[in-house]
Coordinates of C-alpha atoms in Angstrom, one line a residue:
M1 CA -8.6 63.0 -13.7
A2 CA -10.0 60.6 -11.1
L3 CA -10.6 57.1 -12.1
V4 CA -14.4 56.1 -11.9
V5 CA -15.6 53.2 -10.2
S6 CA -19.5 52.8 -9.9
N7 CA -19.4 52.0 -6.2
N8 CA -21.3 55.0 -4.7
T9 CA -19.0 55.1 -1.4
K10 CA -21.3 57.6 0.3
L11 CA -24.5 55.3 -0.1
R12 CA -22.5 52.0 1.0
K13 CA -21.5 54.1 4.0
L14 CA -25.0 55.4 4.9
I15 CA -26.5 51.6 4.6
A16 CA -23.6 50.1 6.7
Y17 CA -24.4 53.0 9.5
I18 CA -28.3 51.9 9.2
S19 CA -27.4 48.1 9.2
A20 CA -25.1 48.8 12.3
S21 CA -27.7 50.7 14.1
F22 CA -30.9 48.4 14.1
H23 CA -28.6 45.5 15.6
N24 CA -28.5 47.2 18.8
D25 CA -31.3 47.7 21.2
T26 CA -32.0 51.2 20.8
Y27 CA -35.0 50.9 18.6
N28 CA -36.5 48.1 20.1
L29 CA -37.4 46.1 16.8
T30 CA -38.7 42.7 16.7
E31 CA -36.6 40.0 14.9
T32 CA -39.3 40.0 12.2
Q33 CA -38.8 43.9 11.5
K34 CA -34.8 43.4 11.9
Q35 CA -35.1 40.7 9.3
L36 CA -37.5 42.8 6.7
L37 CA -35.1 46.1 7.3
E38 CA -32.0 43.6 6.4
N39 CA -33.5 42.1 3.5
Y40 CA -34.4 45.5 2.1
L41 CA -30.9 46.9 2.9
N42 CA -29.5 44.1 1.1
R43 CA -31.4 44.4 -1.9
L44 CA -30.6 48.0 -2.0
T45 CA -26.7 47.3 -1.8
E46 CA -27.0 44.9 -4.6
R47 CA -28.7 47.8 -6.7
I48 CA -25.4 49.7 -6.2
G49 CA -23.1 46.7 -7.0
G50 CA -21.9 46.1 -3.7
D51 CA -21.5 43.2 -1.3
N52 CA -23.7 42.7 1.7
F53 CA -22.4 44.5 4.8
P54 CA -21.7 43.2 7.8
E55 CA -23.5 43.9 11.0
T56 CA -20.9 46.3 12.1
I57 CA -18.5 48.8 10.3
H58 CA -15.0 47.6 10.3
T59 CA -12.6 50.5 8.8
D60 CA -9.4 51.7 9.7
V61 CA -8.9 54.1 6.7
D62 CA -8.8 57.5 7.6
C63 CA -9.9 60.0 4.7
G64 CA -9.7 62.9 6.8
A65 CA -12.5 64.1 9.0
G66 CA -13.1 67.3 8.2
L67 CA -11.9 67.0 4.4
E68 CA -14.5 64.1 3.8
D69 CA -17.6 65.9 4.9
V70 CA -16.5 69.1 2.6
A71 CA -15.9 66.4 -0.3
E72 CA -19.3 64.9 0.4
I73 CA -21.2 68.1 0.5
Y74 CA -19.5 69.4 -2.6
A75 CA -19.9 66.3 -4.7
K76 CA -23.8 65.9 -3.6
N77 CA -25.0 69.5 -4.1
Y78 CA -22.6 71.6 -6.3
H79 CA -20.2 69.4 -8.7
P80 CA -22.7 68.8 -11.4
Y81 CA -23.5 72.4 -11.9
F82 CA -20.0 73.9 -11.2
A83 CA -18.3 71.3 -13.6
T84 CA -20.9 72.2 -16.3
A85 CA -20.4 75.8 -15.8
V86 CA -16.4 75.3 -15.8
C87 CA -16.6 73.3 -19.0
L88 CA -18.6 75.6 -20.9
F89 CA -16.4 78.6 -20.1
G90 CA -13.4 76.2 -20.6
I91 CA -14.7 75.4 -24.2
V92 CA -15.1 78.6 -25.2
A93 CA -12.0 80.0 -23.6
N94 CA -9.9 77.3 -25.5
L95 CA -11.6 77.7 -28.7
C96 CA -10.4 81.5 -28.5
N97 CA -7.1 80.4 -27.6
I98 CA -6.9 78.1 -30.7
A99 CA -8.3 80.9 -32.8
V100 CA -5.5 83.3 -31.8
L101 CA -2.6 81.3 -31.4
T102 CA -3.5 79.7 -35.1
R103 CA -3.2 83.1 -36.7
K104 CA -0.4 83.6 -39.1
D105 CA 1.7 85.9 -37.1
M106 CA 1.3 83.4 -33.8
I107 CA 1.5 79.8 -35.1
S108 CA 5.1 80.4 -36.5
T109 CA 6.4 80.2 -33.1
P110 CA 6.9 76.8 -31.7
I111 CA 5.8 77.6 -28.1
N112 CA 2.5 78.9 -29.7
R113 CA 2.1 75.5 -31.4
I114 CA 2.5 73.6 -28.0
L115 CA 0.0 75.9 -26.4
T116 CA -2.4 75.1 -29.3
A117 CA -2.2 71.7 -28.8
L118 CA -2.7 71.8 -25.1
A119 CA -5.8 73.9 -25.8
V120 CA -6.9 71.2 -28.0
A121 CA -6.3 68.4 -25.6
D122 CA -8.3 70.5 -22.9
A123 CA -11.1 71.3 -24.9
L124 CA -11.7 67.7 -25.9
V125 CA -11.8 66.7 -22.1
M126 CA -14.4 69.4 -21.4
V127 CA -16.6 68.5 -24.3
E128 CA -16.9 65.0 -23.4
Y129 CA -17.2 65.7 -19.6
I130 CA -20.5 67.4 -20.1
P131 CA -22.5 64.6 -21.1
Y132 CA -21.0 62.3 -18.6
T133 CA -21.8 64.7 -15.9
Y134 CA -25.5 64.8 -17.4
Y135 CA -25.4 60.8 -17.3
Y136 CA -23.7 60.1 -14.3
Y137 CA -25.2 62.6 -11.9
V138 CA -28.7 63.1 -13.6
V139 CA -29.9 60.2 -15.9
L140 CA -28.2 57.5 -13.4
A141 CA -29.2 59.1 -10.1
K142 CA -32.9 59.4 -10.9
K143 CA -33.3 56.1 -12.6
M144 CA -30.8 53.8 -10.6
D145 CA -30.6 51.6 -13.8
F146 CA -27.4 50.2 -15.0
P147 CA -27.6 49.1 -18.7
Y148 CA -24.6 47.6 -20.5
S149 CA -24.2 50.7 -22.3
G150 CA -24.0 53.0 -19.6
A151 CA -21.1 50.8 -18.2
V152 CA -19.4 51.0 -21.6
Y153 CA -19.8 54.9 -21.5
I154 CA -18.4 55.2 -18.0
L155 CA -15.5 53.0 -18.7
F156 CA -15.0 54.9 -22.0
H157 CA -15.2 58.3 -20.1
T158 CA -12.5 57.1 -17.5
H159 CA -10.0 56.0 -20.3
F160 CA -10.5 58.8 -22.7
T161 CA -10.3 61.6 -20.0
Q162 CA -7.1 59.7 -18.6
V163 CA -5.1 59.7 -21.9
L164 CA -6.0 63.3 -22.9
H165 CA -5.0 64.3 -19.2
T166 CA -1.8 62.6 -19.8
T167 CA -1.2 64.3 -23.2
S168 CA -1.7 67.4 -21.1
V169 CA 1.2 66.3 -18.9
C170 CA 3.3 65.5 -21.7
L171 CA 2.5 69.0 -23.7
N172 CA 3.4 70.9 -20.4
L173 CA 6.6 69.1 -20.0
T174 CA 7.3 69.8 -23.6
L175 CA 6.4 73.4 -22.8
A176 CA 8.8 73.5 -19.7
I177 CA 11.8 71.7 -21.7
W178 CA 11.1 73.9 -24.7
R179 CA 11.4 77.3 -22.8
Y180 CA 14.4 75.8 -21.1
L181 CA 16.3 75.1 -24.3
A182 CA 15.2 78.9 -25.5
L183 CA 17.1 80.3 -22.4
G184 CA 19.9 78.1 -21.7
Y185 CA 21.2 77.6 -25.2
P186 CA 20.2 80.8 -27.1
E187 CA 22.9 80.2 -29.8
R188 CA 21.6 76.7 -30.6
I189 CA 17.8 77.8 -30.7
H190 CA 17.2 77.1 -34.2
T191 CA 18.8 73.6 -34.0
L192 CA 17.4 72.6 -30.9
C193 CA 13.8 74.0 -31.3
S194 CA 13.3 73.5 -34.9
D195 CA 9.6 73.3 -36.6
S196 CA 10.3 69.5 -37.1
R197 CA 11.3 69.0 -33.6
C198 CA 8.2 70.8 -32.5
T199 CA 5.8 69.0 -34.7
L200 CA 7.5 65.6 -33.4
S201 CA 7.3 66.6 -30.0
I202 CA 3.4 67.5 -30.3
V203 CA 2.8 64.0 -32.0
L204 CA 4.6 62.0 -29.4
S205 CA 2.7 63.9 -26.5
Y206 CA -0.6 62.8 -28.2
F207 CA 0.7 59.1 -29.1
L208 CA 2.6 58.1 -25.9
P209 CA -0.2 58.7 -23.6
V210 CA -2.0 55.7 -25.1
V211 CA 0.5 53.3 -24.4
L212 CA 1.5 55.1 -20.8
C213 CA -2.2 54.3 -19.7
I214 CA -2.1 50.6 -20.3
P215 CA -1.9 49.9 -16.7
T216 CA -5.4 51.7 -16.2
Y217 CA -6.8 49.7 -19.3
V218 CA -6.5 46.5 -17.2
T219 CA -7.3 47.7 -13.8
L220 CA -11.0 48.7 -14.6
T221 CA -13.6 46.1 -16.3
I222 CA -17.3 45.8 -16.6
A223 CA -19.1 43.8 -13.8
T224 CA -22.4 42.3 -13.6
R225 CA -24.7 41.3 -10.7
E226 CA -28.0 39.7 -11.2
I227 CA -31.0 40.3 -8.7
T228 CA -34.6 39.1 -8.8
E229 CA -37.3 41.8 -8.1
N230 CA -41.0 40.5 -7.9
Q231 CA -39.8 37.4 -9.7
T232 CA -38.0 39.1 -12.4
L233 CA -34.6 38.9 -13.1
F234 CA -32.4 42.1 -13.6
I235 CA -28.9 42.4 -14.8
L236 CA -27.0 45.3 -13.3
Y237 CA -23.8 46.5 -15.5
H238 CA -21.0 48.5 -13.7
T239 CA -17.5 49.5 -13.7
D240 CA -15.3 47.9 -11.1
L241 CA -11.9 46.6 -10.6
H242 CA -10.9 43.5 -12.5
D243 CA -11.1 40.6 -10.6
M244 CA -7.1 39.9 -10.3
F245 CA -6.9 43.3 -8.6
K246 CA -9.4 42.4 -6.1
T247 CA -7.7 39.2 -5.3
D248 CA -4.2 40.2 -5.4
N249 CA -3.5 43.5 -3.4
T250 CA -0.3 43.5 -4.4
L251 CA -0.6 43.7 -8.3
L252 CA -2.9 46.7 -7.6
K253 CA -0.5 48.5 -5.4
I254 CA 2.3 47.9 -8.1
N255 CA -0.1 49.3 -10.8
F256 CA -0.7 52.4 -8.5
W257 CA 3.0 53.0 -8.0
I258 CA 3.5 52.8 -11.9
Y259 CA 0.6 55.7 -12.1
A260 CA 1.8 57.6 -9.3
V261 CA 5.4 57.7 -10.1
L262 CA 5.5 57.6 -14.1
L263 CA 2.8 59.6 -14.9
K264 CA 2.2 62.1 -11.7
L265 CA 5.3 62.3 -9.4
L266 CA 8.1 62.1 -12.2
P267 CA 6.8 64.9 -14.4
C268 CA 5.9 67.0 -11.4
A269 CA 9.5 66.6 -10.3
I270 CA 11.0 67.5 -13.7
L271 CA 8.7 70.6 -13.9
T272 CA 9.7 71.8 -10.3
V273 CA 13.3 71.6 -11.4
I274 CA 12.6 73.5 -14.6
I275 CA 10.5 76.2 -13.1
S276 CA 13.1 76.9 -10.4
W277 CA 15.7 77.1 -13.2
L278 CA 13.4 79.5 -15.2
I279 CA 12.5 81.6 -12.4
R280 CA 16.5 81.8 -11.7
A281 CA 17.1 82.3 -15.2
F282 CA 14.7 85.4 -15.4
F283 CA 16.3 87.1 -12.5
K284 CA 19.8 86.7 -13.6
A285 CA 18.8 87.7 -17.1
K286 CA 17.2 91.1 -15.4
K287 CA 20.4 91.7 -13.6
R288 CA 22.6 91.2 -16.3
R289 CA 20.5 93.4 -18.4
L290 CA 20.5 96.3 -16.1
K291 CA 24.3 96.2 -16.0
L292 CA 24.6 96.1 -19.7
Q293 CA 22.4 99.0 -20.5
S294 CA 24.7 101.8 -19.4
Y295 CA 27.2 100.3 -22.2
N296 CA 24.8 100.3 -25.2
D297 CA 23.9 103.2 -27.5
I298 CA 20.3 104.4 -27.2
D299 CA 19.0 102.9 -30.3
N300 CA 20.5 99.2 -29.4
K301 CA 19.3 100.0 -25.8
N302 CA 15.6 100.6 -27.0
K303 CA 15.7 97.4 -29.3
T304 CA 17.3 95.0 -26.7
T305 CA 15.1 96.3 -24.0
K306 CA 12.0 95.7 -25.9
T307 CA 13.0 92.3 -27.1
K308 CA 14.1 91.2 -23.4
R309 CA 10.7 92.6 -22.2
R310 CA 9.0 90.4 -24.3
A311 CA 10.7 87.5 -23.7
D312 CA 10.3 88.1 -19.9
R313 CA 6.7 88.4 -20.2
T314 CA 6.5 85.0 -22.1
T315 CA 8.8 83.4 -19.5
K316 CA 6.4 84.7 -16.6
M317 CA 3.3 83.7 -18.4
L318 CA 4.7 79.9 -18.8
V319 CA 5.9 79.9 -15.4
A320 CA 2.4 80.8 -14.0
V321 CA 0.8 78.0 -16.6
L322 CA 3.3 75.5 -15.4
L323 CA 3.0 76.2 -11.5
L324 CA -1.1 76.2 -11.8
F325 CA -0.6 72.6 -13.5
L326 CA 1.9 71.7 -10.9
L327 CA -0.4 72.3 -8.1
T328 CA -3.3 70.2 -9.8
E329 CA -1.0 67.4 -10.5
F330 CA 1.1 67.0 -7.4
P331 CA -1.5 66.3 -5.0
Q332 CA -3.0 63.7 -7.2
G333 CA 0.4 62.1 -7.5
I334 CA 0.5 61.8 -3.7
F335 CA -2.9 60.3 -3.4
A336 CA -1.8 57.7 -6.2
L337 CA 1.4 57.0 -4.3
L338 CA -0.6 56.4 -0.9
I339 CA -2.6 54.1 -2.6
G340 CA 0.3 52.1 -3.7
I341 CA 1.3 51.8 -0.3
K342 CA -1.7 51.1 1.6
G343 CA -3.5 49.2 -1.1
K344 CA -7.3 48.6 -2.2
D345 CA -9.1 49.9 0.8
L346 CA -7.5 53.3 0.3
F347 CA -8.6 53.7 -3.3
L348 CA -12.4 52.3 -2.6
E349 CA -12.7 54.4 0.4
C350 CA -10.9 57.6 -0.1
Y351 CA -10.0 58.1 -3.6
Q352 CA -13.5 57.8 -5.1
L353 CA -14.7 60.4 -2.4
Y354 CA -12.2 63.0 -3.4
G355 CA -12.8 62.3 -7.3
E356 CA -15.0 65.2 -7.9
I357 CA -12.5 67.4 -6.0
M358 CA -9.6 66.3 -8.3
D359 CA -11.9 66.5 -11.3
I360 CA -12.9 70.1 -10.8
L361 CA -9.1 71.0 -10.2
A362 CA -8.3 69.5 -13.5
L363 CA -11.1 71.5 -15.3
I364 CA -10.3 74.7 -13.8
N365 CA -6.6 74.0 -14.7
G366 CA -7.5 73.8 -18.4
A367 CA -10.1 76.4 -18.5
I368 CA -7.9 79.2 -17.1
N369 CA -5.2 79.4 -19.7
F370 CA -6.9 81.9 -21.5
I371 CA -7.2 84.2 -18.5
L372 CA -3.6 84.0 -18.1
Y373 CA -2.7 84.5 -21.8
C374 CA -4.8 87.7 -21.7
S375 CA -3.5 89.2 -18.6
M376 CA 0.4 88.3 -19.0
S377 CA 0.8 88.6 -22.9
R378 CA 0.3 91.7 -24.7
R379 CA 0.8 90.1 -27.9
F380 CA -1.9 87.8 -27.2
R381 CA -4.4 90.5 -26.0
T382 CA -3.7 92.4 -29.3
M383 CA -4.0 89.7 -31.5
F384 CA -7.5 88.7 -29.6
G385 CA -8.9 92.0 -30.0
Q386 CA -8.1 92.3 -33.5
L387 CA -9.7 88.9 -34.2
F388 CA -12.5 89.9 -32.1
K389 CA -13.0 93.3 -33.8
I390 CA -12.7 91.7 -37.3
R391 CA -15.5 89.4 -36.7
V392 CA -17.8 91.6 -34.5
L393 CA -17.5 94.5 -37.4
G394 CA -18.1 92.0 -40.1
L395 CA -21.2 91.1 -38.5
L396 CA -22.4 94.5 -37.4
T397 CA -21.3 96.7 -40.4
P398 CA -24.0 96.4 -43.2
P399 CA -22.3 95.7 -46.8
P400 CA -21.8 99.0 -48.9
P401 CA -24.4 99.7 -51.3
P402 CA -23.9 99.0 -55.1
S403 CA -22.1 101.8 -56.8
D404 CA -23.7 103.7 -60.3
I405 CA -20.3 104.7 -61.1
H406 CA -18.7 102.5 -63.8
T407 CA -14.9 102.5 -64.8
T408 CA -12.7 100.8 -67.1
C409 CA -9.7 101.1 -65.0
V410 CA -8.3 97.6 -63.8

């Protein structure tokens, strides 16, 4: 998920454009009119927590000409509604995942326990993102008020979603490694993939992100700005980069290098290697099975084929889950790496600009797993159908009438 800094980049650019425009002679403004307009723009700039803009625009940061416009249009007109819809669907979908995967016949499999933990993390992100969307895009946009409680909530949202998203990264890595061990070392599967190791892996996947995200904790802080309107002093609170990262560009670069490499690119590299190995192992096993079919008797052939097909479907489903996650994470890792190379300007100008795009991609990735499970796992579909039928029939079927027959049989 994208880091949130309450500097409205689009509004700042608009003010900068107006400020640069009225200083030329195009509009034939008097000096008094120029001064009044400049004072108004300075007050508006203070309202969004930024510094006064110079008379001309000086920026050499290229955020992508065409993509920049698309990102601005999407963020302004569509993101709050689209994100809310995705979150509502994702919450229901992940609750269905949890309900099915925790069934007695399903929860005994370590892979399903890891998928359950992944569904919990994704659901928590979406539950929190809905009130954030309402506050940031509705309440804050209308009132243009920046209370301390609002700044605390924005800071909490940033850290909460970052920790849980990192948890999803760890769980996807665990999922990939687990499948690799199951296919690569089938004779040692009960030792390497035991229930106790599965539980330990899930616990570590939830605990380690709290430690790994420490650089993010120290990067952002709550800043204040005092303005006076109609002889009344107002204190505005907003999240911003910590002072030491503003003054020391090298420190910010190091922070994003850690974020990009440790939390993004390294997991993506490991996932890429394991996914490639899983795909190769899948085709090798398929060829080997075709060769062995002629040497088996009919009964063993049917049993082996049924077992192998189930394993193949599981592998294909997990590869699809991991590939979608990789497609979501890899661009964010590249973006963070570029910030580590170029520094603060790219973060303030571009990273915030594409924040909504990165958020919606992460939300979609967390919501779509239910569709993948239903489309690629017959066992999941069967369990979901049984669970749904039991619940629906239990609600629709009236209770049986009391019987008049009495018996002494036990």
